[in-house]
Each structure stands twice: as C-alpha cells, then as structure tokens.
Amino acid sequence: MDEEEPDAFLDELIRKSTRSENFEDVVLPVPDQNSISLRAEGLVKRYKKRSVVKAIDLEVRPGEIVGLLGPNGAGKTTSFYMIVGMIRPSGGKVFLGDQEITKLPMFERARKGIGYLAQEASIFAQLSVEDNLHSVLEYQSLSKSERNTRVEELIEEFRLERVRRSKGYMLSGGERRRTEIARALATRPAFFLLDEPFAGVDPIAVEDIQSIVAGLKRRGIGVLITDHNVHETLAITDRAYLLYEGAILKQGTAQSLATDPEVRRRYLGENFTLERYL
C-alpha cells in the first residue's frame, strides 16, 4: 500500500456473486438493493497529532462504478480501508442505506452485502480453483447440489474451466484475479470494493477485469475502486473522488476530472489522455 499503516488488518475471507463467459451477459439475479447506497460522512483519521484524512464524504450507489484516486500519501488507502472496515475512523460515520456500520468488522459488513477484493493474493495457494470456490460456499445456507451448481456457474462465467483443477500458486496474474473475483462474488453482494484490481496483471488481463467490472455495473452492483493505475480506473468509472493531502480536491465524472486544469496540474499531468472503456 502507498501510505499509512492501518491500525489492524482483519484477515477475513470475504467473497461474493457472478458473471458470464464473455463477461457481458447477466446470468444470476441482480441484488434487490436498488434504494440502498454505501456512503461515508465526515470520515477522519488521525495518527497521534497528524490528520491523514480530513472529513471526507463519498457515496456509491447501486449500479455505478466510483473511483477513489490520489497521489501517494493523499489518504486514499486509509479512506478506502475505513470504508472496508480494516481501519477504525477517528471521526465520521459509514452507512449502508440508513444503517450505520462504522463499528462493524469486515465479516459483518460482508454478511450485509459488501464484498471486498484485496490487493494481495487472497486465494488459497495449495487449493485448486474449484476448491477455492467451494471454500467460500461451504459457509452459505446451500445444499451440496446447490453449491456444486454455483461453482459450475462461476467457473463457466469467469472462463476458469481450463484451470479449474490447477492449484492457486500455478495461476497467472489474470487467472488468479478472475478466481479471486469469482470467489468474492459467490454470495451475491450489493456492493463490491476493489483494492488495486489492476496490480500485477498483464494488459490482456486488465481488459478482462475492466469487462468484469462493467458487468457488475449492469447487474446493479455498486463498485468502489482504488488503484494507482489511473488510466485503467478512469476508463471504467462513472464518477471519481480525487484526494489530495487528506481531503477531497475534486469529484466528478471521469471526463470532467480528466479536463480539469487543477487535477491535471496536481495529479494527472498535462499530457494525460482519457480513453473510456465503457
């Protein structure tokens, strides 16, 4: 990560729902959470006397892709972790709909429909792809037949048939990412938080991930992404928040941020060009 050490990292397995072979077609039902948003209000984080996040507000609505961007040390990672539940805020609140979830641990947020994809490899290296998927579904209220069916759906939709019996440590960066996303979506979240999803993958895999994220939007899932790869992130976001020195410098559509003189001067660079995926 690019900045402050979190207070504590909760090692939870939090995984959730699905997509299609071409990452285009909807197969499983959309979460019925259209009136619920995930939002942060006045989030603050202090380490001793130093404020690293200064009262930020943000919101993710169902069916939209939102970016959380900023240079190193801007506070974006800390802000993201407070929303995920890995760091306790010094001030402010996090809400899922009308329910405050600020103090809930990660696994409780997962049960309420917030999926999370970590930057670091999170699959079990010694388990096969299909066993990695089974490992998450074992904790769901499903029969063995239903679990098997769900695993087959995930394998087909994420094009994992060729590697279904391969151990986690044998996968390429793109295959690992697809497996992690499939597992994270196995239980059908309403919101999905992605931490550096484009890290450590090749250009072809980047396109696959962009396609998967676009599919989540079509299914009505709200997505929050933080990533250093600003080109790839802005290519798929509907809106983004740009953090600078712990505060939100600008927010808006990808196009409005890409053409904003202050954003270009402080973050993107004068030669930045936006190429939209969506």
mmCIF file of C-alpha atoms in Angstrom:
data_model
loop_
_atom_site.group_PDB
_atom_site.id
_atom_site.type_symbol
_atom_site.label_atom_id
_atom_site.label_comp_id
_atom_site.label_asym_id
_atom_site.label_seq_id
_atom_site.Cartn_x
_atom_site.Cartn_y
_atom_site.Cartn_z
ATOM 1 C CA MET A 1 0.000 0.000 0.000
ATOM 2 C CA ASP A 2 1.088 3.521 -0.628
ATOM 3 C CA GLU A 3 0.707 5.185 2.734
ATOM 4 C CA GLU A 4 -0.019 4.943 6.437
ATOM 5 C CA GLU A 5 -0.021 1.636 8.283
ATOM 6 C CA PRO A 6 -3.593 0.608 9.190
ATOM 7 C CA ASP A 7 -4.490 0.155 12.842
ATOM 8 C CA ALA A 8 -5.210 -3.534 12.306
ATOM 9 C CA PHE A 9 -5.704 -5.858 9.389
ATOM 10 C CA LEU A 10 -8.595 -8.260 9.824
ATOM 11 C CA ASP A 11 -7.803 -11.475 7.991
ATOM 12 C CA GLU A 12 -11.298 -12.379 6.904
ATOM 13 C CA LEU A 13 -12.333 -14.404 3.887
ATOM 14 C CA ILE A 14 -14.944 -12.186 2.346
ATOM 15 C CA ARG A 15 -16.141 -13.227 -1.048
ATOM 16 C CA LYS A 16 -19.329 -12.772 -3.287
ATOM 17 C CA SER A 17 -21.670 -13.341 -6.827
ATOM 18 C CA THR A 18 -21.124 -13.813 -10.674
ATOM 19 C CA ARG A 19 -20.728 -13.010 -14.393
ATOM 20 C CA SER A 20 -20.711 -14.640 -17.823
ATOM 21 C CA GLU A 21 -18.261 -16.362 -20.137
ATOM 22 C CA ASN A 22 -17.748 -13.163 -22.128
ATOM 23 C CA PHE A 23 -18.255 -11.056 -19.010
ATOM 24 C CA GLU A 24 -21.139 -9.469 -20.917
ATOM 25 C CA ASP A 25 -24.330 -11.411 -20.202
ATOM 26 C CA VAL A 26 -26.155 -11.460 -16.927
ATOM 27 C CA VAL A 27 -26.751 -14.942 -15.515
ATOM 28 C CA LEU A 28 -27.545 -14.647 -11.827
ATOM 29 C CA PRO A 29 -30.181 -12.254 -10.444
ATOM 30 C CA VAL A 30 -29.367 -8.667 -9.557
ATOM 31 C CA PRO A 31 -29.253 -7.924 -5.819
ATOM 32 C CA ASP A 32 -32.525 -6.325 -4.761
ATOM 33 C CA GLN A 33 -30.935 -3.289 -3.107
ATOM 34 C CA ASN A 34 -31.761 -0.505 -5.548
ATOM 35 C CA SER A 35 -32.698 2.029 -2.879
ATOM 36 C CA ILE A 36 -29.584 1.466 -0.749
ATOM 37 C CA SER A 37 -26.339 3.383 -1.068
ATOM 38 C CA LEU A 38 -22.976 2.928 0.616
ATOM 39 C CA ARG A 39 -21.728 6.219 1.938
ATOM 40 C CA ALA A 40 -19.157 7.832 4.192
ATOM 41 C CA GLU A 41 -19.875 11.035 6.075
ATOM 42 C CA GLY A 42 -17.142 13.194 7.551
ATOM 43 C CA LEU A 43 -14.538 10.431 7.788
ATOM 44 C CA VAL A 44 -11.464 11.475 9.748
ATOM 45 C CA LYS A 45 -8.308 9.568 10.585
ATOM 46 C CA ARG A 46 -5.590 10.814 12.893
ATOM 47 C CA TYR A 47 -2.324 9.154 13.835
ATOM 48 C CA LYS A 48 -1.222 10.817 17.056
ATOM 49 C CA LYS A 49 -1.453 14.519 16.208
ATOM 50 C CA ARG A 50 -1.319 14.116 12.444
ATOM 51 C CA SER A 51 -4.543 14.144 10.424
ATOM 52 C CA VAL A 52 -4.197 11.942 7.360
ATOM 53 C CA VAL A 53 -7.877 12.012 6.338
ATOM 54 C CA LYS A 54 -9.820 15.234 6.867
ATOM 55 C CA ALA A 55 -13.602 14.858 6.960
ATOM 56 C CA ILE A 56 -14.294 13.279 3.588
ATOM 57 C CA ASP A 57 -17.760 12.469 2.255
ATOM 58 C CA LEU A 58 -18.406 9.983 -0.523
ATOM 59 C CA GLU A 59 -21.213 7.806 -1.815
ATOM 60 C CA VAL A 60 -21.567 4.735 -4.007
ATOM 61 C CA ARG A 61 -24.994 3.997 -5.432
ATOM 62 C CA PRO A 62 -26.240 0.701 -6.874
ATOM 63 C CA GLY A 63 -25.208 0.170 -10.480
ATOM 64 C CA GLU A 64 -22.410 2.726 -10.623
ATOM 65 C CA ILE A 65 -18.622 2.499 -10.644
ATOM 66 C CA VAL A 66 -16.858 5.035 -8.437
ATOM 67 C CA GLY A 67 -13.120 5.672 -8.284
ATOM 68 C CA LEU A 68 -11.138 6.767 -5.225
ATOM 69 C CA LEU A 69 -7.924 8.278 -6.554
ATOM 70 C CA GLY A 70 -4.997 10.376 -5.446
ATOM 71 C CA PRO A 71 -1.201 10.560 -5.296
ATOM 72 C CA ASN A 72 0.858 8.657 -2.736
ATOM 73 C CA GLY A 73 0.198 9.934 0.767
ATOM 74 C CA ALA A 74 -3.105 11.576 -0.186
ATOM 75 C CA GLY A 75 -5.095 9.425 2.228
ATOM 76 C CA LYS A 76 -6.977 7.329 -0.324
ATOM 77 C CA THR A 77 -5.807 3.966 1.017
ATOM 78 C CA THR A 78 -6.685 4.928 4.584
ATOM 79 C CA SER A 79 -10.075 6.217 3.430
ATOM 80 C CA PHE A 80 -10.732 3.026 1.487
ATOM 81 C CA TYR A 81 -9.784 0.861 4.473
ATOM 82 C CA MET A 82 -12.136 2.801 6.747
ATOM 83 C CA ILE A 83 -15.000 2.050 4.352
ATOM 84 C CA VAL A 84 -13.944 -1.599 4.056
ATOM 85 C CA GLY A 85 -13.715 -1.924 7.839
ATOM 86 C CA MET A 86 -9.992 -2.582 8.186
ATOM 87 C CA ILE A 87 -9.340 0.704 9.991
ATOM 88 C CA ARG A 88 -11.465 2.360 12.678
ATOM 89 C CA PRO A 89 -12.119 6.049 11.873
ATOM 90 C CA SER A 90 -11.123 8.737 14.360
ATOM 91 C CA GLY A 91 -14.318 10.528 13.398
ATOM 92 C CA GLY A 92 -17.203 10.351 10.964
ATOM 93 C CA LYS A 93 -19.520 7.503 10.018
ATOM 94 C CA VAL A 94 -20.084 4.834 7.382
ATOM 95 C CA PHE A 95 -23.624 3.908 6.344
ATOM 96 C CA LEU A 96 -25.228 1.141 4.327
ATOM 97 C CA GLY A 97 -28.590 2.615 3.485
ATOM 98 C CA ASP A 98 -29.953 4.001 6.749
ATOM 99 C CA GLN A 99 -27.907 1.641 8.919
ATOM 100 C CA GLU A 100 -24.665 2.860 10.454
ATOM 101 C CA ILE A 101 -21.919 0.247 10.026
ATOM 102 C CA THR A 102 -18.916 2.280 11.222
ATOM 103 C CA LYS A 103 -18.004 -0.141 14.005
ATOM 104 C CA LEU A 104 -18.880 -3.377 12.238
ATOM 105 C CA PRO A 105 -15.957 -5.720 11.449
ATOM 106 C CA MET A 106 -15.332 -6.812 7.894
ATOM 107 C CA PHE A 107 -17.117 -10.142 8.150
ATOM 108 C CA GLU A 108 -20.286 -8.436 9.400
ATOM 109 C CA ARG A 109 -20.158 -5.965 6.522
ATOM 110 C CA ALA A 110 -19.775 -8.915 4.161
ATOM 111 C CA ARG A 111 -22.924 -10.506 5.588
ATOM 112 C CA LYS A 112 -24.780 -7.285 4.880
ATOM 113 C CA GLY A 113 -23.748 -7.369 1.222
ATOM 114 C CA ILE A 114 -20.389 -5.586 0.982
ATOM 115 C CA GLY A 115 -17.856 -7.630 -0.968
ATOM 116 C CA TYR A 116 -14.129 -6.895 -0.901
ATOM 117 C CA LEU A 117 -11.236 -7.780 -3.177
ATOM 118 C CA ALA A 118 -7.815 -7.305 -1.574
ATOM 119 C CA GLN A 119 -4.755 -6.140 -3.473
ATOM 120 C CA GLU A 120 -2.667 -9.010 -2.156
ATOM 121 C CA ALA A 121 -3.209 -12.547 -3.423
ATOM 122 C CA SER A 122 -6.082 -13.930 -1.381
ATOM 123 C CA ILE A 123 -6.766 -17.352 -2.849
ATOM 124 C CA PHE A 124 -5.510 -20.493 -1.140
ATOM 125 C CA ALA A 125 -2.278 -21.335 -2.947
ATOM 126 C CA GLN A 126 -2.469 -25.071 -2.257
ATOM 127 C CA LEU A 127 -6.122 -25.465 -3.256
ATOM 128 C CA SER A 128 -7.432 -25.881 -6.786
ATOM 129 C CA VAL A 129 -9.543 -23.172 -8.383
ATOM 130 C CA GLU A 130 -12.751 -25.133 -7.857
ATOM 131 C CA ASP A 131 -11.856 -25.898 -4.241
ATOM 132 C CA ASN A 132 -11.196 -22.202 -3.654
ATOM 133 C CA LEU A 133 -14.742 -21.504 -4.827
ATOM 134 C CA HIS A 134 -16.175 -24.319 -2.728
ATOM 135 C CA SER A 135 -14.357 -22.986 0.351
ATOM 136 C CA VAL A 136 -16.493 -19.859 0.409
ATOM 137 C CA LEU A 137 -19.791 -21.520 -0.425
ATOM 138 C CA GLU A 138 -19.446 -24.009 2.422
ATOM 139 C CA TYR A 139 -20.428 -21.213 4.799
ATOM 140 C CA GLN A 140 -23.624 -20.435 2.887
ATOM 141 C CA SER A 141 -27.033 -21.958 3.564
ATOM 142 C CA LEU A 142 -26.921 -24.111 0.440
ATOM 143 C CA SER A 143 -27.274 -27.810 -0.212
ATOM 144 C CA LYS A 144 -24.338 -29.705 -1.694
ATOM 145 C CA SER A 145 -26.123 -29.768 -5.043
ATOM 146 C CA GLU A 146 -26.703 -26.011 -4.931
ATOM 147 C CA ARG A 147 -23.056 -25.379 -4.059
ATOM 148 C CA ASN A 148 -21.894 -27.568 -6.938
ATOM 149 C CA THR A 149 -24.208 -25.749 -9.327
ATOM 150 C CA ARG A 150 -22.953 -22.362 -8.152
ATOM 151 C CA VAL A 151 -19.323 -23.417 -8.593
ATOM 152 C CA GLU A 152 -20.037 -24.597 -12.143
ATOM 153 C CA GLU A 153 -21.720 -21.273 -12.935
ATOM 154 C CA LEU A 154 -18.747 -19.339 -11.617
ATOM 155 C CA ILE A 155 -16.221 -21.462 -13.483
ATOM 156 C CA GLU A 156 -18.104 -21.016 -16.746
ATOM 157 C CA GLU A 157 -18.755 -17.322 -16.344
ATOM 158 C CA PHE A 158 -15.182 -16.454 -15.439
ATOM 159 C CA ARG A 159 -13.625 -18.736 -18.066
ATOM 160 C CA LEU A 160 -11.874 -20.891 -15.495
ATOM 161 C CA GLU A 161 -12.611 -24.316 -16.987
ATOM 162 C CA ARG A 162 -9.069 -24.766 -18.282
ATOM 163 C CA VAL A 163 -7.557 -24.113 -14.847
ATOM 164 C CA ARG A 164 -10.314 -25.452 -12.590
ATOM 165 C CA ARG A 165 -8.041 -28.163 -11.153
ATOM 166 C CA SER A 166 -4.895 -26.024 -11.085
ATOM 167 C CA LYS A 167 -3.517 -25.040 -7.687
ATOM 168 C CA GLY A 168 -3.646 -21.386 -6.754
ATOM 169 C CA TYR A 169 0.127 -20.972 -6.939
ATOM 170 C CA MET A 170 0.122 -22.190 -10.557
ATOM 171 C CA LEU A 171 -2.166 -19.444 -11.896
ATOM 172 C CA SER A 172 -1.130 -16.443 -13.964
ATOM 173 C CA GLY A 173 -1.877 -12.977 -12.625
ATOM 174 C CA GLY A 174 -5.030 -12.699 -14.718
ATOM 175 C CA GLU A 175 -6.262 -16.196 -13.821
ATOM 176 C CA ARG A 176 -5.664 -15.519 -10.147
ATOM 177 C CA ARG A 177 -7.558 -12.227 -10.324
ATOM 178 C CA ARG A 178 -10.503 -13.857 -12.105
ATOM 179 C CA THR A 179 -10.591 -16.607 -9.478
ATOM 180 C CA GLU A 180 -10.482 -14.062 -6.654
ATOM 181 C CA ILE A 181 -13.294 -12.017 -8.173
ATOM 182 C CA ALA A 182 -15.404 -15.126 -8.826
ATOM 183 C CA ARG A 183 -14.956 -16.191 -5.221
ATOM 184 C CA ALA A 184 -15.672 -12.698 -3.922
ATOM 185 C CA LEU A 185 -18.905 -12.616 -5.904
ATOM 186 C CA ALA A 186 -20.075 -16.097 -4.947
ATOM 187 C CA THR A 187 -22.576 -14.851 -2.378
ATOM 188 C CA ARG A 188 -24.048 -12.023 -4.458
ATOM 189 C CA PRO A 189 -23.071 -8.717 -2.819
ATOM 190 C CA ALA A 190 -24.890 -5.428 -3.354
ATOM 191 C CA PHE A 191 -21.584 -3.506 -3.266
ATOM 192 C CA PHE A 192 -18.085 -4.543 -4.263
ATOM 193 C CA LEU A 193 -14.923 -2.765 -3.072
ATOM 194 C CA LEU A 194 -11.808 -3.381 -5.169
ATOM 195 C CA ASP A 195 -8.335 -2.581 -3.837
ATOM 196 C CA GLU A 196 -5.797 -2.210 -6.679
ATOM 197 C CA PRO A 197 -7.565 -4.697 -9.002
ATOM 198 C CA PHE A 198 -5.170 -3.925 -11.876
ATOM 199 C CA ALA A 199 -1.986 -4.512 -9.868
ATOM 200 C CA GLY A 200 0.293 -7.273 -11.135
ATOM 201 C CA VAL A 201 -1.711 -8.258 -14.199
ATOM 202 C CA ASP A 202 -0.848 -8.032 -17.895
ATOM 203 C CA PRO A 203 -2.682 -5.761 -20.399
ATOM 204 C CA ILE A 204 -4.974 -8.547 -21.624
ATOM 205 C CA ALA A 205 -5.963 -9.362 -18.056
ATOM 206 C CA VAL A 206 -6.608 -5.657 -17.424
ATOM 207 C CA GLU A 207 -9.192 -5.713 -20.218
ATOM 208 C CA ASP A 208 -10.781 -8.816 -18.699
ATOM 209 C CA ILE A 209 -11.059 -7.112 -15.313
ATOM 210 C CA GLN A 210 -12.498 -3.960 -16.870
ATOM 211 C CA SER A 211 -15.085 -6.127 -18.626
ATOM 212 C CA ILE A 212 -15.952 -7.912 -15.372
ATOM 213 C CA VAL A 213 -16.382 -4.605 -13.535
ATOM 214 C CA ALA A 214 -18.572 -3.280 -16.357
ATOM 215 C CA GLY A 215 -20.707 -6.403 -15.950
ATOM 216 C CA LEU A 216 -21.108 -5.731 -12.223
ATOM 217 C CA LYS A 217 -22.492 -2.298 -13.064
ATOM 218 C CA ARG A 218 -25.006 -3.816 -15.485
ATOM 219 C CA ARG A 219 -26.169 -6.167 -12.739
ATOM 220 C CA GLY A 220 -26.875 -3.242 -10.438
ATOM 221 C CA ILE A 221 -23.903 -3.773 -8.111
ATOM 222 C CA GLY A 222 -22.265 -0.622 -6.774
ATOM 223 C CA VAL A 223 -18.476 -0.679 -7.208
ATOM 224 C CA LEU A 224 -15.772 1.348 -5.443
ATOM 225 C CA ILE A 225 -12.258 1.099 -6.892
ATOM 226 C CA THR A 226 -8.981 2.464 -5.617
ATOM 227 C CA ASP A 227 -5.967 1.911 -7.847
ATOM 228 C CA HIS A 228 -2.680 3.543 -8.832
ATOM 229 C CA ASN A 229 -3.399 2.791 -12.497
ATOM 230 C CA VAL A 230 -5.359 5.947 -13.167
ATOM 231 C CA HIS A 231 -5.804 5.346 -16.914
ATOM 232 C CA GLU A 232 -7.384 1.938 -16.379
ATOM 233 C CA THR A 233 -9.522 3.157 -13.487
ATOM 234 C CA LEU A 234 -10.913 6.312 -15.093
ATOM 235 C CA ALA A 235 -11.622 4.290 -18.231
ATOM 236 C CA ILE A 236 -14.447 2.476 -16.412
ATOM 237 C CA THR A 237 -15.629 4.798 -13.634
ATOM 238 C CA ASP A 238 -18.850 6.789 -13.794
ATOM 239 C CA ARG A 239 -17.561 9.163 -11.145
ATOM 240 C CA ALA A 240 -14.405 9.566 -9.106
ATOM 241 C CA TYR A 241 -13.169 11.333 -5.988
ATOM 242 C CA LEU A 242 -9.660 12.772 -6.084
ATOM 243 C CA LEU A 243 -7.974 13.012 -2.688
ATOM 244 C CA TYR A 244 -5.089 15.396 -2.115
ATOM 245 C CA GLU A 245 -3.377 15.939 1.247
ATOM 246 C CA GLY A 246 -6.142 14.103 3.082
ATOM 247 C CA ALA A 247 -9.101 15.989 1.616
ATOM 248 C CA ILE A 248 -11.236 15.690 -1.495
ATOM 249 C CA LEU A 249 -9.730 18.063 -4.031
ATOM 250 C CA LYS A 250 -12.259 17.364 -6.772
ATOM 251 C CA GLN A 251 -15.068 14.982 -7.603
ATOM 252 C CA GLY A 252 -16.992 14.397 -10.793
ATOM 253 C CA THR A 253 -17.228 12.312 -13.925
ATOM 254 C CA ALA A 254 -14.116 10.805 -15.431
ATOM 255 C CA GLN A 255 -14.339 13.282 -18.304
ATOM 256 C CA SER A 256 -14.699 16.318 -16.059
ATOM 257 C CA LEU A 257 -11.714 15.280 -13.937
ATOM 258 C CA ALA A 258 -9.576 14.499 -16.985
ATOM 259 C CA THR A 259 -10.099 18.009 -18.338
ATOM 260 C CA ASP A 260 -9.901 19.909 -15.040
ATOM 261 C CA PRO A 261 -6.792 22.155 -15.057
ATOM 262 C CA GLU A 262 -6.116 21.767 -11.326
ATOM 263 C CA VAL A 263 -6.486 17.977 -11.460
ATOM 264 C CA ARG A 264 -4.095 17.804 -14.408
ATOM 265 C CA ARG A 265 -1.594 20.064 -12.672
ATOM 266 C CA ARG A 266 -1.636 18.282 -9.309
ATOM 267 C CA TYR A 267 -2.226 14.659 -10.299
ATOM 268 C CA LEU A 268 -2.831 13.561 -13.883
ATOM 269 C CA GLY A 269 -0.166 15.560 -15.689
ATOM 270 C CA GLU A 270 -0.628 17.865 -18.655
ATOM 271 C CA ASN A 271 -0.230 15.070 -21.211
ATOM 272 C CA PHE A 272 -2.918 12.807 -19.739
ATOM 273 C CA THR A 273 -5.490 11.495 -22.216
ATOM 274 C CA LEU A 274 -8.678 9.705 -21.225
ATOM 275 C CA GLU A 275 -9.656 6.581 -23.142
ATOM 276 C CA ARG A 276 -13.035 5.321 -22.000
ATOM 277 C CA TYR A 277 -13.702 1.578 -21.840
ATOM 278 C CA LEU A 278 -17.443 1.976 -21.203
#
